[in-house]
Structure formats: C-alpha cells, structure tokens
Amino acid sequence: MSSRLAGKTAFVTAAGQGIGRATAEAFAREGAHVIATDLNTDLLADLRGNAQYTLEALNALDAAAIAEAGLRHPNVDILFNAAGFVHHNTVLTCTEDEWDFAMNLNVRSMFHTTKAFLPKMLERGNGSIINVSSGASSIKSAANRFVYGTSKAAVIGLTKAVAMDFIKTGVRCNAICPGTVESPSLRDRVSALAASTGKTVEEAEAMFVARQPMGRLGTADEIAAAALYLASDESRFTTGTHMVVDGGWTL
Ligand SMILES: NC(=O)c1ccc[n+]([C@@H]2O[C@H](COP(=O)([O-])OP(=O)(O)OC[C@H]3O[C@@H](n4cnc5c(N)ncnc54)[C@H](O)[C@@H]3O)[C@@H](O)[C@H]2O)c1
C-alpha cells in the first residue's frame, strides 16, 4: 500500500462491482478509509472484516438516506459517484419511466450526494467530488442510448456548475468519461445486443470492441487510476474537467 490518499475518507456509490468497486479498492490501496456503498450489499460481502472499509447499503435513488449518510459521515474528503444505469432506447422508444429512472439515478443522485457531503467539505476547505459520466454524453453520441447520453451529458453540466460555484473554496468537482469498459453490466448489454440482433455473444462483444479504436475494452482499473488522480492532492489545480478515459472512442 502506498499513501496518495493517506488520512482521507472516501464515500463511494455503487461500490459493489465494476468501476465503483475498482475505485473503492484503488482508494483503499492508497490509504483512504472507504465508505463503500451499494444497493446490493451482497456484492460488498468480500470486503467484510477489512478495517479499511465501512460497508453500507445505499440506494442512490433514496434522497433521505443520502442526506442521512451525509450527517453520519461528516469527514468525507472524497465523494465518488458511480451509480448509473444504461437504457437502450431512442427518443421515440424511451418511456416516461425510463426517462425518470435514468435521470434520477444517473444525475439526481449526484445532486443529492453533493448536497449531503459538500457542506462539511466547505467547512474544512478541502474536498474532491468525482462524477462518472461517459463518452456517450455531450461529447459523443452512441446509437440507441438516448436517455443514457442525455443523463450523462447532464452529469458534465452538473460537474461544471458545482466546480464553478465553489471554485475558491478548496473543493473540486470533476467528471470522468469512460469509453467501453469491461464490467458485469457490460456483459448484460452484450447479451442483450446478441438477443436483439440474432448474433452470437462473441459477435455482439466484437461489435462493442469494434467501436474502441484501440481495439479492446477498457478495464475498471484504468478508470480507477483516473479517479485516484482526481481524488488525490496531485490534481489540486484541476476542477470542472471531464477527463476522457476511452481508448480513443471519442477521438
Ligand atoms: N461499463 C462501461 O462501459 C461504462 C462506460 C461509461 C460509463 N459507465 C458508468 O460507470 C458507472 C458504473 O458502471 P459499471 O459498468 O462499471 O458497473 P455496473 O453497471 O456493472 O455495476 C453497477 C453497480 O451499481 C449498483 N447499483 C445499481 N442500482 C443502484 C442504486 N439505485 N443505488 C446504488 N447502487 C446501485 C449495482 O448493484 C452494481 O454494483 C455507471 O455510472 C456507468 O454508467 C460505465
């Protein structure tokens, strides 16, 4: 373990798997105490008994629970907002329910977590908020990702607004925009693509890989490395950015 985050406390949403998990582990490896939360606490079970983690159930759609977590954890220096969901739709097929769910989970949750943890960061004059957006956002379109891209574009707007309003306080807010990253939910999307196109799972995966100019998927650890930089004091002059980590997808 090295110590880029020694003495810091991080709060991570959707830490059960994928980018949230890889980031929680990277933060812990660098010395942070990590409050690892997820809707599904079974996914956190393997971290039980490790003193570097506090494990909690948290539904990122639950504003009251988020506010309460903010009160219970006044020492959070790093907020990592990973919770998000990918719908497959166009403007014509997106339902009201899909719109509400995506905007609530992908964006509104960040509004609530930021409101919950920012005040204490401001009191201390130090903090780093990191929001997971996507290349599919205001940066680039992706077919059949209407509400997803809309919500992830809003994440970039939210990030810049927070960064600007607190620019002189020592609290920074940045977004990360991953390309296509290997994760359990990506596996679900590959299966869904195979089912909807009549292709094999291997052929569907090849379609996801084909959109990555580097010719491969990213790893959650590669996104966590960017998160680690943004969480640490090494990035103290960086705020309001949307850091693209995408294997050239948006090039
Ligand atoms: N994987 C990719 O290719 C990719 C690309 C760009 C952006 N992202 C974004 O990265 C983030 C993580 O995605 P991933 O693919 O790494 O992980 P994932 O989708 O495989 O895992 C999502 C995690 O979120 C948890 N979760 C679901 N609903 C929740 C809720 N209401 N409250 C709290 N937790 C909840 C799940 O239990 C799970 O642990 C998402 O915001 C996603 O949009 C992913």
PDB file of C-alpha atoms and ligand atoms in Angstrom:
ATOM      1  CA  MET A   1       0.000   0.000   0.000  1.00  0.00           C
ATOM      2  CA  SER A   2       1.285   3.477  -0.811  1.00  0.00           C
ATOM      3  CA  SER A   3      -0.198   6.643   0.565  1.00  0.00           C
ATOM      4  CA  ARG A   4      -1.537   9.034  -2.033  1.00  0.00           C
ATOM      5  CA  LEU A   5      -4.799   9.230  -0.077  1.00  0.00           C
ATOM      6  CA  ALA A   6      -3.433   8.728   3.450  1.00  0.00           C
ATOM      7  CA  GLY A   7      -5.691  10.227   6.099  1.00  0.00           C
ATOM      8  CA  LYS A   8      -8.589  10.767   3.698  1.00  0.00           C
ATOM      9  CA  THR A   9     -12.082   9.323   3.837  1.00  0.00           C
ATOM     10  CA  ALA A  10     -13.877   8.432   0.618  1.00  0.00           C
ATOM     11  CA  PHE A  11     -17.579   7.772   0.055  1.00  0.00           C
ATOM     12  CA  VAL A  12     -18.293   5.603  -2.998  1.00  0.00           C
ATOM     13  CA  THR A  13     -21.697   4.805  -4.509  1.00  0.00           C
ATOM     14  CA  ALA A  14     -22.222   1.569  -6.467  1.00  0.00           C
ATOM     15  CA  ALA A  15     -19.045   0.087  -4.973  1.00  0.00           C
ATOM     16  CA  GLY A  16     -20.288  -3.469  -5.389  1.00  0.00           C
ATOM     17  CA  GLN A  17     -18.839  -4.123  -8.831  1.00  0.00           C
ATOM     18  CA  GLY A  18     -17.343  -2.583 -11.948  1.00  0.00           C
ATOM     19  CA  ILE A  19     -15.879   0.921 -11.875  1.00  0.00           C
ATOM     20  CA  GLY A  20     -17.218   1.684  -8.387  1.00  0.00           C
ATOM     21  CA  ARG A  21     -15.569  -1.403  -6.916  1.00  0.00           C
ATOM     22  CA  ALA A  22     -12.247  -0.898  -8.703  1.00  0.00           C
ATOM     23  CA  THR A  23     -12.185   2.696  -7.500  1.00  0.00           C
ATOM     24  CA  ALA A  24     -13.054   1.804  -3.906  1.00  0.00           C
ATOM     25  CA  GLU A  25     -10.181  -0.698  -3.924  1.00  0.00           C
ATOM     26  CA  ALA A  26      -7.750   1.768  -5.511  1.00  0.00           C
ATOM     27  CA  PHE A  27      -8.645   4.385  -2.892  1.00  0.00           C
ATOM     28  CA  ALA A  28      -8.151   1.866  -0.074  1.00  0.00           C
ATOM     29  CA  ARG A  29      -4.821   0.696  -1.530  1.00  0.00           C
ATOM     30  CA  GLU A  30      -3.628   4.295  -1.367  1.00  0.00           C
ATOM     31  CA  GLY A  31      -4.508   4.644   2.291  1.00  0.00           C
ATOM     32  CA  ALA A  32      -8.023   6.086   2.310  1.00  0.00           C
ATOM     33  CA  HIS A  33     -10.761   4.825   4.568  1.00  0.00           C
ATOM     34  CA  VAL A  34     -13.532   3.916   2.140  1.00  0.00           C
ATOM     35  CA  ILE A  35     -17.235   4.013   2.882  1.00  0.00           C
ATOM     36  CA  ALA A  36     -18.273   1.520   0.237  1.00  0.00           C
ATOM     37  CA  THR A  37     -21.997   1.604  -0.511  1.00  0.00           C
ATOM     38  CA  ASP A  38     -24.225  -0.243  -2.913  1.00  0.00           C
ATOM     39  CA  LEU A  39     -27.875  -1.076  -3.417  1.00  0.00           C
ATOM     40  CA  ASN A  40     -26.905  -4.737  -3.233  1.00  0.00           C
ATOM     41  CA  THR A  41     -24.771  -5.303  -0.122  1.00  0.00           C
ATOM     42  CA  ASP A  42     -24.159  -8.945  -1.102  1.00  0.00           C
ATOM     43  CA  LEU A  43     -21.710  -7.510  -3.620  1.00  0.00           C
ATOM     44  CA  LEU A  44     -19.734  -5.957  -0.755  1.00  0.00           C
ATOM     45  CA  ALA A  45     -19.565  -9.179   1.294  1.00  0.00           C
ATOM     46  CA  ASP A  46     -15.962  -9.980   0.383  1.00  0.00           C
ATOM     47  CA  LEU A  47     -14.838  -6.690   1.950  1.00  0.00           C
ATOM     48  CA  ARG A  48     -16.393  -7.547   5.306  1.00  0.00           C
ATOM     49  CA  GLY A  49     -13.895  -7.580   8.172  1.00  0.00           C
ATOM     50  CA  ASN A  50     -11.433  -5.319   6.368  1.00  0.00           C
ATOM     51  CA  ALA A  51     -10.917  -2.324   8.676  1.00  0.00           C
ATOM     52  CA  GLN A  52     -10.208  -0.029   5.751  1.00  0.00           C
ATOM     53  CA  TYR A  53     -13.817  -0.174   4.677  1.00  0.00           C
ATOM     54  CA  THR A  54     -17.140   0.786   6.171  1.00  0.00           C
ATOM     55  CA  LEU A  55     -19.823  -1.116   4.261  1.00  0.00           C
ATOM     56  CA  GLU A  56     -23.318   0.267   3.901  1.00  0.00           C
ATOM     57  CA  ALA A  57     -26.472  -0.361   1.933  1.00  0.00           C
ATOM     58  CA  LEU A  58     -27.393   2.723  -0.044  1.00  0.00           C
ATOM     59  CA  ASN A  59     -29.940   3.154  -2.769  1.00  0.00           C
ATOM     60  CA  ALA A  60     -28.669   6.138  -4.735  1.00  0.00           C
ATOM     61  CA  LEU A  61     -32.306   6.947  -5.579  1.00  0.00           C
ATOM     62  CA  ASP A  62     -33.100   7.493  -1.883  1.00  0.00           C
ATOM     63  CA  ALA A  63     -32.584  11.183  -1.131  1.00  0.00           C
ATOM     64  CA  ALA A  64     -33.387  10.835   2.570  1.00  0.00           C
ATOM     65  CA  ALA A  65     -30.882   8.002   3.028  1.00  0.00           C
ATOM     66  CA  ILE A  66     -28.209  10.031   1.229  1.00  0.00           C
ATOM     67  CA  ALA A  67     -28.854  13.083   3.430  1.00  0.00           C
ATOM     68  CA  GLU A  68     -28.673  10.890   6.494  1.00  0.00           C
ATOM     69  CA  ALA A  69     -25.376   9.363   5.314  1.00  0.00           C
ATOM     70  CA  GLY A  70     -24.005  12.872   4.933  1.00  0.00           C
ATOM     71  CA  LEU A  71     -24.854  13.632   8.570  1.00  0.00           C
ATOM     72  CA  ARG A  72     -23.385  10.335   9.817  1.00  0.00           C
ATOM     73  CA  HIS A  73     -20.150  10.813   7.868  1.00  0.00           C
ATOM     74  CA  PRO A  74     -19.039  14.423   8.334  1.00  0.00           C
ATOM     75  CA  ASN A  75     -15.392  13.612   7.495  1.00  0.00           C
ATOM     76  CA  VAL A  76     -15.765  12.641   3.857  1.00  0.00           C
ATOM     77  CA  ASP A  77     -12.972  14.195   1.759  1.00  0.00           C
ATOM     78  CA  ILE A  78     -13.681  12.322  -1.482  1.00  0.00           C
ATOM     79  CA  LEU A  79     -17.081  11.627  -2.995  1.00  0.00           C
ATOM     80  CA  PHE A  80     -17.120   9.166  -5.896  1.00  0.00           C
ATOM     81  CA  ASN A  81     -20.460   8.957  -7.666  1.00  0.00           C
ATOM     82  CA  ALA A  82     -20.528   5.746  -9.715  1.00  0.00           C
ATOM     83  CA  ALA A  83     -24.197   4.712  -9.621  1.00  0.00           C
ATOM     84  CA  GLY A  84     -25.713   4.672 -13.078  1.00  0.00           C
ATOM     85  CA  PHE A  85     -27.809   2.595 -15.451  1.00  0.00           C
ATOM     86  CA  VAL A  86     -27.798   2.160 -19.236  1.00  0.00           C
ATOM     87  CA  HIS A  87     -31.139   2.008 -21.018  1.00  0.00           C
ATOM     88  CA  HIS A  88     -31.326   1.028 -24.654  1.00  0.00           C
ATOM     89  CA  ASN A  89     -33.663   3.493 -26.342  1.00  0.00           C
ATOM     90  CA  THR A  90     -34.188   6.288 -28.836  1.00  0.00           C
ATOM     91  CA  VAL A  91     -36.267   9.436 -28.347  1.00  0.00           C
ATOM     92  CA  LEU A  92     -39.210   7.525 -29.848  1.00  0.00           C
ATOM     93  CA  THR A  93     -38.930   4.398 -27.717  1.00  0.00           C
ATOM     94  CA  CYS A  94     -37.902   5.942 -24.397  1.00  0.00           C
ATOM     95  CA  THR A  95     -40.739   5.626 -21.906  1.00  0.00           C
ATOM     96  CA  GLU A  96     -41.567   8.138 -19.174  1.00  0.00           C
ATOM     97  CA  ASP A  97     -40.437   5.553 -16.635  1.00  0.00           C
ATOM     98  CA  GLU A  98     -37.096   5.070 -18.364  1.00  0.00           C
ATOM     99  CA  TRP A  99     -36.588   8.818 -18.557  1.00  0.00           C
ATOM    100  CA  ASP A 100     -37.353   9.263 -14.856  1.00  0.00           C
ATOM    101  CA  PHE A 101     -35.246   6.301 -13.767  1.00  0.00           C
ATOM    102  CA  ALA A 102     -32.188   7.325 -15.780  1.00  0.00           C
ATOM    103  CA  MET A 103     -32.350  10.975 -14.819  1.00  0.00           C
ATOM    104  CA  ASN A 104     -32.968  10.095 -11.173  1.00  0.00           C
ATOM    105  CA  LEU A 105     -30.215   7.501 -10.857  1.00  0.00           C
ATOM    106  CA  ASN A 106     -27.616   8.922 -13.222  1.00  0.00           C
ATOM    107  CA  VAL A 107     -27.981  12.623 -12.348  1.00  0.00           C
ATOM    108  CA  ARG A 108     -30.316  13.408  -9.447  1.00  0.00           C
ATOM    109  CA  SER A 109     -28.385  11.022  -7.192  1.00  0.00           C
ATOM    110  CA  MET A 110     -25.301  13.218  -7.699  1.00  0.00           C
ATOM    111  CA  PHE A 111     -27.338  16.313  -6.825  1.00  0.00           C
ATOM    112  CA  HIS A 112     -28.295  14.636  -3.557  1.00  0.00           C
ATOM    113  CA  THR A 113     -24.867  13.212  -2.655  1.00  0.00           C
ATOM    114  CA  THR A 114     -23.198  16.527  -3.423  1.00  0.00           C
ATOM    115  CA  LYS A 115     -25.718  18.373  -1.228  1.00  0.00           C
ATOM    116  CA  ALA A 116     -25.096  15.844   1.534  1.00  0.00           C
ATOM    117  CA  PHE A 117     -21.286  15.938   1.604  1.00  0.00           C
ATOM    118  CA  LEU A 118     -20.304  19.353   0.232  1.00  0.00           C
ATOM    119  CA  PRO A 119     -21.140  21.467   3.329  1.00  0.00           C
ATOM    120  CA  LYS A 120     -18.596  19.699   5.538  1.00  0.00           C
ATOM    121  CA  MET A 121     -16.008  19.776   2.743  1.00  0.00           C
ATOM    122  CA  LEU A 122     -16.515  23.537   2.583  1.00  0.00           C
ATOM    123  CA  GLU A 123     -16.079  23.858   6.343  1.00  0.00           C
ATOM    124  CA  ARG A 124     -12.741  22.059   6.039  1.00  0.00           C
ATOM    125  CA  GLY A 125     -11.766  23.913   2.846  1.00  0.00           C
ATOM    126  CA  ASN A 126     -10.871  20.693   1.104  1.00  0.00           C
ATOM    127  CA  GLY A 127     -12.656  18.049  -0.925  1.00  0.00           C
ATOM    128  CA  SER A 128     -12.817  16.213  -4.216  1.00  0.00           C
ATOM    129  CA  ILE A 129     -16.068  15.207  -5.875  1.00  0.00           C
ATOM    130  CA  ILE A 130     -15.777  12.853  -8.842  1.00  0.00           C
ATOM    131  CA  ASN A 131     -18.762  12.029 -11.015  1.00  0.00           C
ATOM    132  CA  VAL A 132     -18.843   9.163 -13.503  1.00  0.00           C
ATOM    133  CA  SER A 133     -20.195  10.424 -16.810  1.00  0.00           C
ATOM    134  CA  SER A 134     -19.455   8.685 -20.119  1.00  0.00           C
ATOM    135  CA  GLY A 135     -18.063   9.290 -23.567  1.00  0.00           C
ATOM    136  CA  ALA A 136     -21.711   8.872 -24.569  1.00  0.00           C
ATOM    137  CA  SER A 137     -22.833  12.275 -23.298  1.00  0.00           C
ATOM    138  CA  SER A 138     -22.332  15.778 -24.647  1.00  0.00           C
ATOM    139  CA  ILE A 139     -19.020  14.507 -26.058  1.00  0.00           C
ATOM    140  CA  LYS A 140     -20.276  11.832 -28.428  1.00  0.00           C
ATOM    141  CA  SER A 141     -23.463  10.123 -29.458  1.00  0.00           C
ATOM    142  CA  ALA A 142     -23.985   6.393 -29.197  1.00  0.00           C
ATOM    143  CA  ALA A 143     -26.772   4.645 -31.088  1.00  0.00           C
ATOM    144  CA  ASN A 144     -29.764   3.590 -29.006  1.00  0.00           C
ATOM    145  CA  ARG A 145     -28.544   5.423 -25.892  1.00  0.00           C
ATOM    146  CA  PHE A 146     -30.986   8.357 -25.922  1.00  0.00           C
ATOM    147  CA  VAL A 147     -31.735   8.825 -22.232  1.00  0.00           C
ATOM    148  CA  TYR A 148     -28.348   7.483 -21.140  1.00  0.00           C
ATOM    149  CA  GLY A 149     -26.467  10.037 -23.241  1.00  0.00           C
ATOM    150  CA  THR A 150     -28.844  12.776 -22.134  1.00  0.00           C
ATOM    151  CA  SER A 151     -28.313  11.948 -18.472  1.00  0.00           C
ATOM    152  CA  LYS A 152     -24.532  11.623 -18.798  1.00  0.00           C
ATOM    153  CA  ALA A 153     -24.380  14.995 -20.588  1.00  0.00           C
ATOM    154  CA  ALA A 154     -26.239  16.418 -17.591  1.00  0.00           C
ATOM    155  CA  VAL A 155     -23.577  14.908 -15.319  1.00  0.00           C
ATOM    156  CA  ILE A 156     -20.950  17.007 -17.096  1.00  0.00           C
ATOM    157  CA  GLY A 157     -23.118  20.117 -16.693  1.00  0.00           C
ATOM    158  CA  LEU A 158     -23.709  19.370 -13.019  1.00  0.00           C
ATOM    159  CA  THR A 159     -19.967  18.818 -12.511  1.00  0.00           C
ATOM    160  CA  LYS A 160     -19.005  22.127 -14.100  1.00  0.00           C
ATOM    161  CA  ALA A 161     -21.709  24.033 -12.198  1.00  0.00           C
ATOM    162  CA  VAL A 162     -20.505  22.682  -8.848  1.00  0.00           C
ATOM    163  CA  ALA A 163     -16.870  23.346  -9.757  1.00  0.00           C
ATOM    164  CA  MET A 164     -17.631  26.957 -10.681  1.00  0.00           C
ATOM    165  CA  ASP A 165     -19.801  27.794  -7.694  1.00  0.00           C
ATOM    166  CA  PHE A 166     -17.138  26.617  -5.230  1.00  0.00           C
ATOM    167  CA  ILE A 167     -14.043  27.439  -7.263  1.00  0.00           C
ATOM    168  CA  LYS A 168     -12.227  29.322  -4.500  1.00  0.00           C
ATOM    169  CA  THR A 169     -13.081  27.033  -1.602  1.00  0.00           C
ATOM    170  CA  GLY A 170     -10.610  24.173  -1.981  1.00  0.00           C
ATOM    171  CA  VAL A 171     -13.404  21.816  -3.011  1.00  0.00           C
ATOM    172  CA  ARG A 172     -13.037  20.486  -6.536  1.00  0.00           C
ATOM    173  CA  CYS A 173     -15.516  18.680  -8.749  1.00  0.00           C
ATOM    174  CA  ASN A 174     -14.549  16.684 -11.837  1.00  0.00           C
ATOM    175  CA  ALA A 175     -16.140  14.110 -14.114  1.00  0.00           C
ATOM    176  CA  ILE A 176     -14.668  11.007 -15.723  1.00  0.00           C
ATOM    177  CA  CYS A 177     -15.916   9.938 -19.142  1.00  0.00           C
ATOM    178  CA  PRO A 178     -15.096   6.288 -19.744  1.00  0.00           C
ATOM    179  CA  GLY A 179     -15.296   4.529 -23.059  1.00  0.00           C
ATOM    180  CA  THR A 180     -16.498   0.937 -23.187  1.00  0.00           C
ATOM    181  CA  VAL A 181     -15.309  -0.745 -20.023  1.00  0.00           C
ATOM    182  CA  GLU A 182     -15.442  -4.404 -19.036  1.00  0.00           C
ATOM    183  CA  SER A 183     -17.954  -4.756 -16.180  1.00  0.00           C
ATOM    184  CA  PRO A 184     -20.806  -7.068 -15.159  1.00  0.00           C
ATOM    185  CA  SER A 185     -23.409  -4.730 -16.626  1.00  0.00           C
ATOM    186  CA  LEU A 186     -21.466  -4.527 -19.898  1.00  0.00           C
ATOM    187  CA  ARG A 187     -21.789  -8.315 -20.058  1.00  0.00           C
ATOM    188  CA  ASP A 188     -25.580  -7.824 -19.740  1.00  0.00           C
ATOM    189  CA  ARG A 189     -25.513  -5.295 -22.580  1.00  0.00           C
ATOM    190  CA  VAL A 190     -23.513  -7.674 -24.773  1.00  0.00           C
ATOM    191  CA  SER A 191     -26.090 -10.408 -24.121  1.00  0.00           C
ATOM    192  CA  ALA A 192     -28.938  -8.004 -24.836  1.00  0.00           C
ATOM    193  CA  LEU A 193     -27.320  -6.928 -28.109  1.00  0.00           C
ATOM    194  CA  ALA A 194     -26.860 -10.564 -29.105  1.00  0.00           C
ATOM    195  CA  ALA A 195     -30.510 -11.305 -28.317  1.00  0.00           C
ATOM    196  CA  SER A 196     -31.843  -8.266 -30.173  1.00  0.00           C
ATOM    197  CA  THR A 197     -29.700  -8.763 -33.298  1.00  0.00           C
ATOM    198  CA  GLY A 198     -29.704 -12.557 -33.513  1.00  0.00           C
ATOM    199  CA  LYS A 199     -25.910 -12.581 -33.271  1.00  0.00           C
ATOM    200  CA  THR A 200     -23.821 -14.773 -31.016  1.00  0.00           C
ATOM    201  CA  VAL A 201     -22.483 -13.335 -27.761  1.00  0.00           C
ATOM    202  CA  GLU A 202     -18.987 -13.396 -29.311  1.00  0.00           C
ATOM    203  CA  GLU A 203     -20.210 -11.422 -32.337  1.00  0.00           C
ATOM    204  CA  ALA A 204     -22.014  -8.934 -30.097  1.00  0.00           C
ATOM    205  CA  GLU A 205     -18.903  -8.448 -27.992  1.00  0.00           C
ATOM    206  CA  ALA A 206     -16.896  -7.875 -31.153  1.00  0.00           C
ATOM    207  CA  MET A 207     -19.303  -5.035 -32.020  1.00  0.00           C
ATOM    208  CA  PHE A 208     -18.550  -3.330 -28.691  1.00  0.00           C
ATOM    209  CA  VAL A 209     -14.814  -3.851 -29.180  1.00  0.00           C
ATOM    210  CA  ALA A 210     -15.013  -2.559 -32.756  1.00  0.00           C
ATOM    211  CA  ARG A 211     -16.142   0.867 -31.575  1.00  0.00           C
ATOM    212  CA  GLN A 212     -12.961   1.165 -29.484  1.00  0.00           C
ATOM    213  CA  PRO A 213     -10.159   2.488 -31.729  1.00  0.00           C
ATOM    214  CA  MET A 214      -7.536   0.824 -29.507  1.00  0.00           C
ATOM    215  CA  GLY A 215      -9.174  -2.475 -30.386  1.00  0.00           C
ATOM    216  CA  ARG A 216     -10.010  -3.516 -26.861  1.00  0.00           C
ATOM    217  CA  LEU A 217     -12.324  -2.749 -23.971  1.00  0.00           C
ATOM    218  CA  GLY A 218     -11.103  -0.667 -21.073  1.00  0.00           C
ATOM    219  CA  THR A 219     -10.741  -2.095 -17.595  1.00  0.00           C
ATOM    220  CA  ALA A 220     -12.356  -0.771 -14.445  1.00  0.00           C
ATOM    221  CA  ASP A 221      -8.850  -0.406 -13.001  1.00  0.00           C
ATOM    222  CA  GLU A 222      -7.959   2.006 -15.802  1.00  0.00           C
ATOM    223  CA  ILE A 223     -10.890   4.210 -14.811  1.00  0.00           C
ATOM    224  CA  ALA A 224      -9.994   3.854 -11.134  1.00  0.00           C
ATOM    225  CA  ALA A 225      -6.496   5.160 -11.912  1.00  0.00           C
ATOM    226  CA  ALA A 226      -8.032   8.390 -13.227  1.00  0.00           C
ATOM    227  CA  ALA A 227     -10.303   8.576 -10.187  1.00  0.00           C
ATOM    228  CA  LEU A 228      -7.301   8.160  -7.919  1.00  0.00           C
ATOM    229  CA  TYR A 229      -5.552  11.085  -9.564  1.00  0.00           C
ATOM    230  CA  LEU A 230      -8.641  13.289  -9.259  1.00  0.00           C
ATOM    231  CA  ALA A 231      -9.145  12.236  -5.635  1.00  0.00           C
ATOM    232  CA  SER A 232      -5.579  12.949  -4.617  1.00  0.00           C
ATOM    233  CA  ASP A 233      -3.953  16.293  -3.932  1.00  0.00           C
ATOM    234  CA  GLU A 234      -1.866  15.764  -7.085  1.00  0.00           C
ATOM    235  CA  SER A 235      -4.830  17.167  -9.020  1.00  0.00           C
ATOM    236  CA  ARG A 236      -5.303  20.186  -6.736  1.00  0.00           C
ATOM    237  CA  PHE A 237      -5.242  22.602  -9.737  1.00  0.00           C
ATOM    238  CA  THR A 238      -7.846  20.577 -11.649  1.00  0.00           C
ATOM    239  CA  THR A 239     -11.559  21.280 -11.342  1.00  0.00           C
ATOM    240  CA  GLY A 240     -14.560  21.337 -13.667  1.00  0.00           C
ATOM    241  CA  THR A 241     -12.902  18.961 -16.117  1.00  0.00           C
ATOM    242  CA  HIS A 242     -14.381  15.949 -17.809  1.00  0.00           C
ATOM    243  CA  MET A 243     -11.499  13.533 -18.062  1.00  0.00           C
ATOM    244  CA  VAL A 244     -11.898  11.222 -21.030  1.00  0.00           C
ATOM    245  CA  VAL A 245     -10.531   7.706 -20.496  1.00  0.00           C
ATOM    246  CA  ASP A 246     -11.859   5.893 -23.504  1.00  0.00           C
ATOM    247  CA  GLY A 247      -9.230   4.136 -25.629  1.00  0.00           C
ATOM    248  CA  GLY A 248      -9.824   6.746 -28.313  1.00  0.00           C
ATOM    249  CA  TRP A 249     -13.586   6.203 -28.636  1.00  0.00           C
ATOM    250  CA  THR A 250     -14.328   9.935 -28.777  1.00  0.00           C
ATOM    251  CA  LEU A 251     -11.203  10.787 -30.792  1.00  0.00           C
TER     252      LEU A 251
HETATM  253  N1  LIG B   1     -19.014  -0.108 -18.140  1.00  0.00           N
HETATM  254  C1  LIG B   1     -18.964   0.820 -19.072  1.00  0.00           C
HETATM  255  O1  LIG B   1     -18.682   0.540 -20.254  1.00  0.00           O
HETATM  256  C2  LIG B   1     -19.213   2.269 -18.702  1.00  0.00           C
HETATM  257  C3  LIG B   1     -18.873   3.255 -19.629  1.00  0.00           C
HETATM  258  C4  LIG B   1     -19.107   4.581 -19.304  1.00  0.00           C
HETATM  259  C5  LIG B   1     -19.663   4.902 -18.084  1.00  0.00           C
HETATM  260  N2  LIG B   1     -20.003   3.908 -17.203  1.00  0.00           N
HETATM  261  C6  LIG B   1     -20.615   4.299 -15.951  1.00  0.00           C
HETATM  262  O2  LIG B   1     -19.849   3.785 -14.874  1.00  0.00           O
HETATM  263  C7  LIG B   1     -20.709   3.559 -13.754  1.00  0.00           C
HETATM  264  C8  LIG B   1     -20.516   2.138 -13.247  1.00  0.00           C
HETATM  265  O3  LIG B   1     -20.806   1.233 -14.301  1.00  0.00           O
HETATM  266  P1  LIG B   1     -20.112  -0.207 -14.384  1.00  0.00           P
HETATM  267  O4  LIG B   1     -20.476  -0.734 -15.734  1.00  0.00           O
HETATM  268  O5  LIG B   1     -18.685  -0.094 -14.010  1.00  0.00           O
HETATM  269  O6  LIG B   1     -20.806  -1.030 -13.220  1.00  0.00           O
HETATM  270  P2  LIG B   1     -22.097  -1.997 -13.251  1.00  0.00           P
HETATM  271  O7  LIG B   1     -23.177  -1.333 -14.040  1.00  0.00           O
HETATM  272  O8  LIG B   1     -21.687  -3.355 -13.643  1.00  0.00           O
HETATM  273  O9  LIG B   1     -22.470  -2.016 -11.714  1.00  0.00           O
HETATM  274  C9  LIG B   1     -23.369  -1.101 -11.216  1.00  0.00           C
HETATM  275  C10 LIG B   1     -23.400  -1.167  -9.701  1.00  0.00           C
HETATM  276  O10 LIG B   1     -24.400  -0.220  -9.286  1.00  0.00           O
HETATM  277  C11 LIG B   1     -25.171  -0.802  -8.273  1.00  0.00           C
HETATM  278  N3  LIG B   1     -26.479  -0.135  -8.282  1.00  0.00           N
HETATM  279  C12 LIG B   1     -27.488  -0.322  -9.145  1.00  0.00           C
HETATM  280  N4  LIG B   1     -28.528   0.453  -8.803  1.00  0.00           N
HETATM  281  C13 LIG B   1     -28.141   1.158  -7.707  1.00  0.00           C
HETATM  282  C14 LIG B   1     -28.778   2.110  -6.900  1.00  0.00           C
HETATM  283  N5  LIG B   1     -30.040   2.504  -7.138  1.00  0.00           N
HETATM  284  N6  LIG B   1     -28.094   2.620  -5.855  1.00  0.00           N
HETATM  285  C15 LIG B   1     -26.829   2.222  -5.581  1.00  0.00           C
HETATM  286  N7  LIG B   1     -26.184   1.301  -6.319  1.00  0.00           N
HETATM  287  C16 LIG B   1     -26.837   0.787  -7.375  1.00  0.00           C
HETATM  288  C17 LIG B   1     -25.247  -2.272  -8.632  1.00  0.00           C
HETATM  289  O11 LIG B   1     -25.614  -3.066  -7.529  1.00  0.00           O
HETATM  290  C18 LIG B   1     -23.811  -2.515  -9.116  1.00  0.00           C
HETATM  291  O12 LIG B   1     -22.960  -2.840  -8.036  1.00  0.00           O
HETATM  292  C19 LIG B   1     -22.124   3.852 -14.242  1.00  0.00           C
HETATM  293  O13 LIG B   1     -22.486   5.171 -13.876  1.00  0.00           O
HETATM  294  C20 LIG B   1     -21.996   3.731 -15.740  1.00  0.00           C
HETATM  295  O14 LIG B   1     -22.972   4.470 -16.431  1.00  0.00           O
HETATM  296  C21 LIG B   1     -19.789   2.591 -17.483  1.00  0.00           C
END
